[in-house]
mmCIF file of C-alpha atoms in Angstrom:
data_model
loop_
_atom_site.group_PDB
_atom_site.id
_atom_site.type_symbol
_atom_site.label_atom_id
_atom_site.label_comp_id
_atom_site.label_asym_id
_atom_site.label_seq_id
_atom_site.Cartn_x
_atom_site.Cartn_y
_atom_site.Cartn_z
ATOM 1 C CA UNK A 1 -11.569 -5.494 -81.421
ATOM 2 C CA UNK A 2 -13.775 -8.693 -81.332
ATOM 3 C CA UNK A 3 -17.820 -8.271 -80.762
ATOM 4 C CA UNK A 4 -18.458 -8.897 -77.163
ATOM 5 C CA UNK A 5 -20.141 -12.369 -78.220
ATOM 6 C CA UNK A 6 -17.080 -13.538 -79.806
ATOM 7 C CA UNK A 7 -15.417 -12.750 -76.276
ATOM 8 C CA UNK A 8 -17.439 -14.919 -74.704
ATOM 9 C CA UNK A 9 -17.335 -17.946 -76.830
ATOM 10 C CA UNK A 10 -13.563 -17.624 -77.106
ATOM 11 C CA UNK A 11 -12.888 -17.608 -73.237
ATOM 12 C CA UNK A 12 -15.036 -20.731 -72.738
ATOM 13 C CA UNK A 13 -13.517 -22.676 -75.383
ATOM 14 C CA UNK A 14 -10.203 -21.375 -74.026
ATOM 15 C CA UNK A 15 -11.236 -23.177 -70.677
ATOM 16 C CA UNK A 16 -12.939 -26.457 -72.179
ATOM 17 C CA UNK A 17 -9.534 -26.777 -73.932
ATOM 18 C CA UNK A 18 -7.106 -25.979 -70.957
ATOM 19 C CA UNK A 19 -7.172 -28.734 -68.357
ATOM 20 C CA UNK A 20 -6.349 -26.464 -65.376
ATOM 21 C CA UNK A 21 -9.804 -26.319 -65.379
ATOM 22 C CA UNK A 22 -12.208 -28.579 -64.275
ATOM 23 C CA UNK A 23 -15.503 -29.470 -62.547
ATOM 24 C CA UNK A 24 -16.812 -28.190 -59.047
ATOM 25 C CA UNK A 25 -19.608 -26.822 -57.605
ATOM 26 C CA UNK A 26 -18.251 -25.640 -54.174
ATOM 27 C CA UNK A 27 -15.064 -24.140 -55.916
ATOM 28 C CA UNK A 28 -17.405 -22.534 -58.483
ATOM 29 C CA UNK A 29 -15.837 -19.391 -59.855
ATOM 30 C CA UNK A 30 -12.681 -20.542 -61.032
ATOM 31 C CA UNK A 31 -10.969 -20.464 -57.071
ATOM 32 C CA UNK A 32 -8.905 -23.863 -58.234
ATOM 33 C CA UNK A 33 -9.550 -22.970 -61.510
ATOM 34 C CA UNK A 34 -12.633 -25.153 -61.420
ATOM 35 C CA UNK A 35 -16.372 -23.853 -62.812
ATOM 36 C CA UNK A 36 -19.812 -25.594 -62.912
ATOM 37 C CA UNK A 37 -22.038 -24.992 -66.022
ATOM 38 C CA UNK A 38 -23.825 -21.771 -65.003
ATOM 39 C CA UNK A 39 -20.501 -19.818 -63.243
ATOM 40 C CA UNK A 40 -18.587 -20.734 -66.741
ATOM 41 C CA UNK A 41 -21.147 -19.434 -68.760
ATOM 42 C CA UNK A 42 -21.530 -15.781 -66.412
ATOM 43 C CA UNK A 43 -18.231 -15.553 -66.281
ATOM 44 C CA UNK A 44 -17.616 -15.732 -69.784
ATOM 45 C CA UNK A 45 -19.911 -13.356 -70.622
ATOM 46 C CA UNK A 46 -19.268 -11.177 -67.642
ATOM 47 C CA UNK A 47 -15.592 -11.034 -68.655
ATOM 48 C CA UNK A 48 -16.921 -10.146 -72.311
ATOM 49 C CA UNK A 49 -18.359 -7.225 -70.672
ATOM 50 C CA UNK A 50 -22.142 -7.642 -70.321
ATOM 51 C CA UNK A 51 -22.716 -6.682 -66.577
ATOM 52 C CA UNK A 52 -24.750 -10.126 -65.712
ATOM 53 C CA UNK A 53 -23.572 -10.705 -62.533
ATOM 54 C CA UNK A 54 -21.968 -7.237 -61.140
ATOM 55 C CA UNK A 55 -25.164 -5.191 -62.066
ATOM 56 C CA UNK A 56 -27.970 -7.922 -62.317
ATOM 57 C CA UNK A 57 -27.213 -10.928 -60.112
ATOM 58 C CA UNK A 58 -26.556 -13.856 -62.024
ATOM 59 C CA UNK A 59 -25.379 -16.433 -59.898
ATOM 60 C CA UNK A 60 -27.002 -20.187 -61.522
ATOM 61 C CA UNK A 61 -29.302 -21.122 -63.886
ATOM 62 C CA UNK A 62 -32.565 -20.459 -62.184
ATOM 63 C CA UNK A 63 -31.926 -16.468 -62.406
ATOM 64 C CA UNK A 64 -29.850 -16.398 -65.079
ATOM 65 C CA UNK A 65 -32.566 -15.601 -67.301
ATOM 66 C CA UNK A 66 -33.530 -11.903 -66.331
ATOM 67 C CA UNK A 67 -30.162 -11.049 -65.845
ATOM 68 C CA UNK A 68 -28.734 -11.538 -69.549
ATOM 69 C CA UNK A 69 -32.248 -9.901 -71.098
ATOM 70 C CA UNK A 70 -31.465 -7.018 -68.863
ATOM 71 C CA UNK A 71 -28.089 -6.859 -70.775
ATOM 72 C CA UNK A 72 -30.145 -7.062 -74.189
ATOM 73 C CA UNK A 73 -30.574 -10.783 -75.117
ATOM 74 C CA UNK A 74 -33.383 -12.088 -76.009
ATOM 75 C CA UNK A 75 -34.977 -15.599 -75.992
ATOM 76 C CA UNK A 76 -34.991 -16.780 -79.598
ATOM 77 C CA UNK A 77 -36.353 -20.729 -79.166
ATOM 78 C CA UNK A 78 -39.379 -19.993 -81.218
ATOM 79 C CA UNK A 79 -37.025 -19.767 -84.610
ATOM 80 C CA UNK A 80 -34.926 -22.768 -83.266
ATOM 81 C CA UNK A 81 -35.397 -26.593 -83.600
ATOM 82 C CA UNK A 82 -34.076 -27.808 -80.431
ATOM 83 C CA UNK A 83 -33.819 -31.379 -81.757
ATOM 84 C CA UNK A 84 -31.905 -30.731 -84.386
ATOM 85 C CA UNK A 85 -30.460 -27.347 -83.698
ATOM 86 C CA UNK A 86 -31.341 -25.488 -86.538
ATOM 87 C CA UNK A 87 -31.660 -21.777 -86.518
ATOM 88 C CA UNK A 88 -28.636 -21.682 -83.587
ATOM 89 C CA UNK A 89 -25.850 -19.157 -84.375
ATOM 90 C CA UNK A 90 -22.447 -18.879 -82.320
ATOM 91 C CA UNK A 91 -22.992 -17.397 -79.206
ATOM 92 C CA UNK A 92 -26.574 -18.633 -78.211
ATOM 93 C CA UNK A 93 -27.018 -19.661 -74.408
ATOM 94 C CA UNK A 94 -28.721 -22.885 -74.243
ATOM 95 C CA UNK A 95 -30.372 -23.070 -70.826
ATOM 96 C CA UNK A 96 -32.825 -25.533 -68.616
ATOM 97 C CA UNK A 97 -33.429 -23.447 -65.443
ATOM 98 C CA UNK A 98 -33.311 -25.757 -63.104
ATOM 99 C CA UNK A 99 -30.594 -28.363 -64.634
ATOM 100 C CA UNK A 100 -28.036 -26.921 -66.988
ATOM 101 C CA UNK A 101 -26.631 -24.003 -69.190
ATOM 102 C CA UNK A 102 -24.338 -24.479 -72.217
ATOM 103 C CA UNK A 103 -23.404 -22.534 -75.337
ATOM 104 C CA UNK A 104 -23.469 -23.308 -78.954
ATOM 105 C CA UNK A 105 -20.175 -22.125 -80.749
ATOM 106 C CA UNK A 106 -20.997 -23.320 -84.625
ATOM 107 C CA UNK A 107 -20.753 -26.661 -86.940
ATOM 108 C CA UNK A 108 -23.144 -28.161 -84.561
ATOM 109 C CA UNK A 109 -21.269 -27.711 -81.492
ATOM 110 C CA UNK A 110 -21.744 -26.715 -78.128
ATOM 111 C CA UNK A 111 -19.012 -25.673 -75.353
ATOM 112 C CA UNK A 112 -20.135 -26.639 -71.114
ATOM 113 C CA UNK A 113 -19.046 -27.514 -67.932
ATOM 114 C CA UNK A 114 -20.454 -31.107 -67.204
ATOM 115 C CA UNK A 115 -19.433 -33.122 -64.247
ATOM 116 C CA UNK A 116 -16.082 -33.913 -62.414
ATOM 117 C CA UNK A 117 -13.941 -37.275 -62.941
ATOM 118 C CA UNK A 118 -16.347 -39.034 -60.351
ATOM 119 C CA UNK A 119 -19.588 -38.388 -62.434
ATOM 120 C CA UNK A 120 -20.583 -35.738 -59.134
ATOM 121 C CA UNK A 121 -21.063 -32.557 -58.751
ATOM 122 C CA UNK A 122 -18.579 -31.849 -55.851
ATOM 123 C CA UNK A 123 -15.541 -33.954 -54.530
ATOM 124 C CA UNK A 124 -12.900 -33.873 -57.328
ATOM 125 C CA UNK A 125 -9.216 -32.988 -57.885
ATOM 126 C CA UNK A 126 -8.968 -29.124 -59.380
ATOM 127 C CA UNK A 127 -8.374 -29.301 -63.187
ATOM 128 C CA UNK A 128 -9.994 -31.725 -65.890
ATOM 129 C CA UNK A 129 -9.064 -35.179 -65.283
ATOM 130 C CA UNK A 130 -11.033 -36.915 -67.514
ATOM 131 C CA UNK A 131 -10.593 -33.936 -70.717
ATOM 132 C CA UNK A 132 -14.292 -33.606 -69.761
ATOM 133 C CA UNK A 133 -15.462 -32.101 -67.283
ATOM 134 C CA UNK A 134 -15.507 -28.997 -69.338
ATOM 135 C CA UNK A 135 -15.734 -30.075 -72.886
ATOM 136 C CA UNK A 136 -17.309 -29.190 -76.580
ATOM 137 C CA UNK A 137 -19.149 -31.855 -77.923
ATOM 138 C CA UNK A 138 -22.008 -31.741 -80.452
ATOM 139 C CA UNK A 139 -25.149 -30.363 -79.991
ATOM 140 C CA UNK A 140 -28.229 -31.896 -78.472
ATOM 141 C CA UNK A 141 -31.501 -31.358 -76.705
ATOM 142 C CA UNK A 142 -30.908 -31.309 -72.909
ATOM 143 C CA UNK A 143 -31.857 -34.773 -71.905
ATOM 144 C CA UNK A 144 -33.849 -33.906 -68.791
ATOM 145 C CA UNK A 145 -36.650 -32.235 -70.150
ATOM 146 C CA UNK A 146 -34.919 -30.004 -73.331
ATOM 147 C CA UNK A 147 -33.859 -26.552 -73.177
ATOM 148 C CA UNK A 148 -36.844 -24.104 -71.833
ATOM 149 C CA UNK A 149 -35.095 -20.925 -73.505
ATOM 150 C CA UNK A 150 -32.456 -19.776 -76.249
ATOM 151 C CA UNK A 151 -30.633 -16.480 -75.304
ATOM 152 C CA UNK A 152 -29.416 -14.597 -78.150
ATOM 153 C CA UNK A 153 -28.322 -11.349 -78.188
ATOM 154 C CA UNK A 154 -29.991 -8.012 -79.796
ATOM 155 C CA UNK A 155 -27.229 -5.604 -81.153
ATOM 156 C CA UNK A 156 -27.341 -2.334 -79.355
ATOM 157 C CA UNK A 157 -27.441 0.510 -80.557
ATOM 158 C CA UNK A 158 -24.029 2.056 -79.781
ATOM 159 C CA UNK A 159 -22.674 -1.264 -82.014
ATOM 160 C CA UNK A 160 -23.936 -0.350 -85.026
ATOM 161 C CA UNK A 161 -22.437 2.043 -87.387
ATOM 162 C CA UNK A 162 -22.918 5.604 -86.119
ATOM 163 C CA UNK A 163 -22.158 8.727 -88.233
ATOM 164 C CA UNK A 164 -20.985 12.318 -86.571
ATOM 165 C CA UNK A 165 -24.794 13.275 -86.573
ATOM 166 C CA UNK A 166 -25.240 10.395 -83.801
ATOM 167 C CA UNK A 167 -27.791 8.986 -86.505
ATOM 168 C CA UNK A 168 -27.181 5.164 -87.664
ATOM 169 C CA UNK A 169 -25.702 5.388 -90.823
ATOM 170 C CA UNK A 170 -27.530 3.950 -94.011
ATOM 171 C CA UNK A 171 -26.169 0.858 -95.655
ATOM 172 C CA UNK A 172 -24.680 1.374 -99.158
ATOM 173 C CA UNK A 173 -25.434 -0.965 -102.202
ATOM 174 C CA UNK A 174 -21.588 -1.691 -101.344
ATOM 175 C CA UNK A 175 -21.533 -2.544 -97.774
ATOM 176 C CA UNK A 176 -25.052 -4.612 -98.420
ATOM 177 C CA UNK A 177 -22.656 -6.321 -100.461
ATOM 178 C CA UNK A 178 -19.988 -7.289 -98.281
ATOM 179 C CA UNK A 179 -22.257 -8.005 -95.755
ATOM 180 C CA UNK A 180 -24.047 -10.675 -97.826
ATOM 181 C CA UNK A 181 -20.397 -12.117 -98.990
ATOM 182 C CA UNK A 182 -19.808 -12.297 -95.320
ATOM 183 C CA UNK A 183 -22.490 -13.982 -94.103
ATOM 184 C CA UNK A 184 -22.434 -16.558 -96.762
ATOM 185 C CA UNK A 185 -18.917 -17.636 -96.024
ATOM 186 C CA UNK A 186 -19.904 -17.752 -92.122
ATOM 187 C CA UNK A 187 -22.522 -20.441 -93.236
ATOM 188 C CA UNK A 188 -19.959 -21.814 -95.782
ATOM 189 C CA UNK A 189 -17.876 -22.605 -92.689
ATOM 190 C CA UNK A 190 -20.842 -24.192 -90.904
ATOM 191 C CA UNK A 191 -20.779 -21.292 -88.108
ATOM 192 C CA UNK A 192 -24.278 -19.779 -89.089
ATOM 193 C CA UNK A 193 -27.419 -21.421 -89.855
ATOM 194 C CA UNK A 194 -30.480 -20.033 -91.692
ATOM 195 C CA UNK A 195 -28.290 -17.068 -93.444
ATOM 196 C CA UNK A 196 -31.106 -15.991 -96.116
ATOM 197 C CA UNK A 197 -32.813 -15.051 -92.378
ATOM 198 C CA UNK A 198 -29.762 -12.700 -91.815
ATOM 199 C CA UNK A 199 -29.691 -11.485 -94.998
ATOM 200 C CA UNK A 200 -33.246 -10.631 -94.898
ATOM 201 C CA UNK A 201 -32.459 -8.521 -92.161
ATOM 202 C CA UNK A 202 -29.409 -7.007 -93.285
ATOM 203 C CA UNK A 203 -30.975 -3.161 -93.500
ATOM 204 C CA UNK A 204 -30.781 -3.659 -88.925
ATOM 205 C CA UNK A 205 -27.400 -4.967 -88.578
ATOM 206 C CA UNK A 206 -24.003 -3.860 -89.158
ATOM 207 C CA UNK A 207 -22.464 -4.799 -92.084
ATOM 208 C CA UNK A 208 -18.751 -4.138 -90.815
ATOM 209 C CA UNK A 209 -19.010 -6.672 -87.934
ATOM 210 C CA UNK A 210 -20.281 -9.591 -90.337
ATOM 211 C CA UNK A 211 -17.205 -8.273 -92.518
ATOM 212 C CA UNK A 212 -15.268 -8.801 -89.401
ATOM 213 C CA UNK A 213 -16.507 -12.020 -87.820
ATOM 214 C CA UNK A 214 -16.365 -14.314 -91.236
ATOM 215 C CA UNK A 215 -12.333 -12.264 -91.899
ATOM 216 C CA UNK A 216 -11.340 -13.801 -88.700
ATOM 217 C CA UNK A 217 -13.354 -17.136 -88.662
ATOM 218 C CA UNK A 218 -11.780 -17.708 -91.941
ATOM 219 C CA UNK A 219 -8.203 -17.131 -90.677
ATOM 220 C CA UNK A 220 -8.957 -19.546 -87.885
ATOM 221 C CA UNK A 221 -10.666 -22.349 -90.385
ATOM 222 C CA UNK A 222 -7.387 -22.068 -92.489
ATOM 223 C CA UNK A 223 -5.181 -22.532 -89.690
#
């Protein structure tokens, strides 16, 4: 089963690469098949299964916020360059609250819904017509006024390893060890930045979804 994060950034580079869908902001939540930055994003991560808009209201960037730290993200910009973009892993919300959302998906790459063939907002055919008006294209700070917060999401509990106790299992010398291999071949393939950071914090996470994540991300880069 892939980590609800994984979900997320899968279904929107699904729709940046599928040209059924394209830019609108009247047609928002995929009616025509159309999305603007902030109903791509919720949906993606509402279809990943964190409640954002069903239990908390997310509906555009300006309240966007709240919602996804009510479903256990967290904003992370303080261990980020936003010029550069180090410090992002796959799966972190870029936002500007009153402009624009998009999400970074690795190798210095972000996936978002930008603007329809007429450079509006409204107006356009349903479907990409330009290849995009939902695109992935490399990472930058927002040009009007940068990104005000990085959302990043805090494991929950009930993801990490649990024994038949109910109590979070300790991490053998073993598992340490694959989770170190792991995360050193998910910055080897340019999806995770800082990874002595994650390995510092190893002891929190768990080790079987790192295992997991760089198995399948390697499958993918060898495709």
């Amino acid at each position: 089963m892939l980590p609800k994060i994984e979900k997320a950034v899968r279904f929107m580079i699904d729709i940046a690469q599928d040209n059924s869908h394209g830019y609108d902001q009247n047609q928002r939540w995929g009616e025509r098949g159309d999305y603007d930055c902030s109903s791509l994003t919720i949906t993606a991560f509402e279809k990943a299964g964190f409640p954002v808009k069903s239990n908390y209201g997310a509906t555009y960037t300006g309240n966007m916020k709240q919602a996804f730290i009510n479903c256990g993200f967290k904003d992370v910009r303080n261990v980020v360059n936003l010029y550069t973009g180090a410090g992002l892993i796959r799966g972190d919300i870029l936002l500007n609250e009153v402009h624009h959302v998009a999400v970074y998906i690795g190798n210095g790459l972000i996936v978002q819904a930008s603007i329809n063939e007429l450079g509006r907002a409204t107006g356009g055919r349903p479907g990409d017509q330009t290849g995009y008006e939902i695109n992935i294209s490399k990472y930058k700070n927002y040009h009007r006024g940068g990104w005000d917060i990085v959302l990043r999401y805090e494991e929950k509990l009930d993801e990490k390893v649990i024994d038949k106790k109910g109590e979070i299992k300790k991490m053998s010398e073993k598992e340490k060890e694959y989770a170190v291999q792991a995360i050193n071949k998910l910055a080897e393939l340019k999806l995770l930045n800082s990874p002595d950071v994650h390995i510092k914090n190893i002891d929190k996470s768990n080790w079987a979804l790192w295992v997991m994540i760089a198995k399948m991300n390697e499958k993918i880069d060898n495709k």
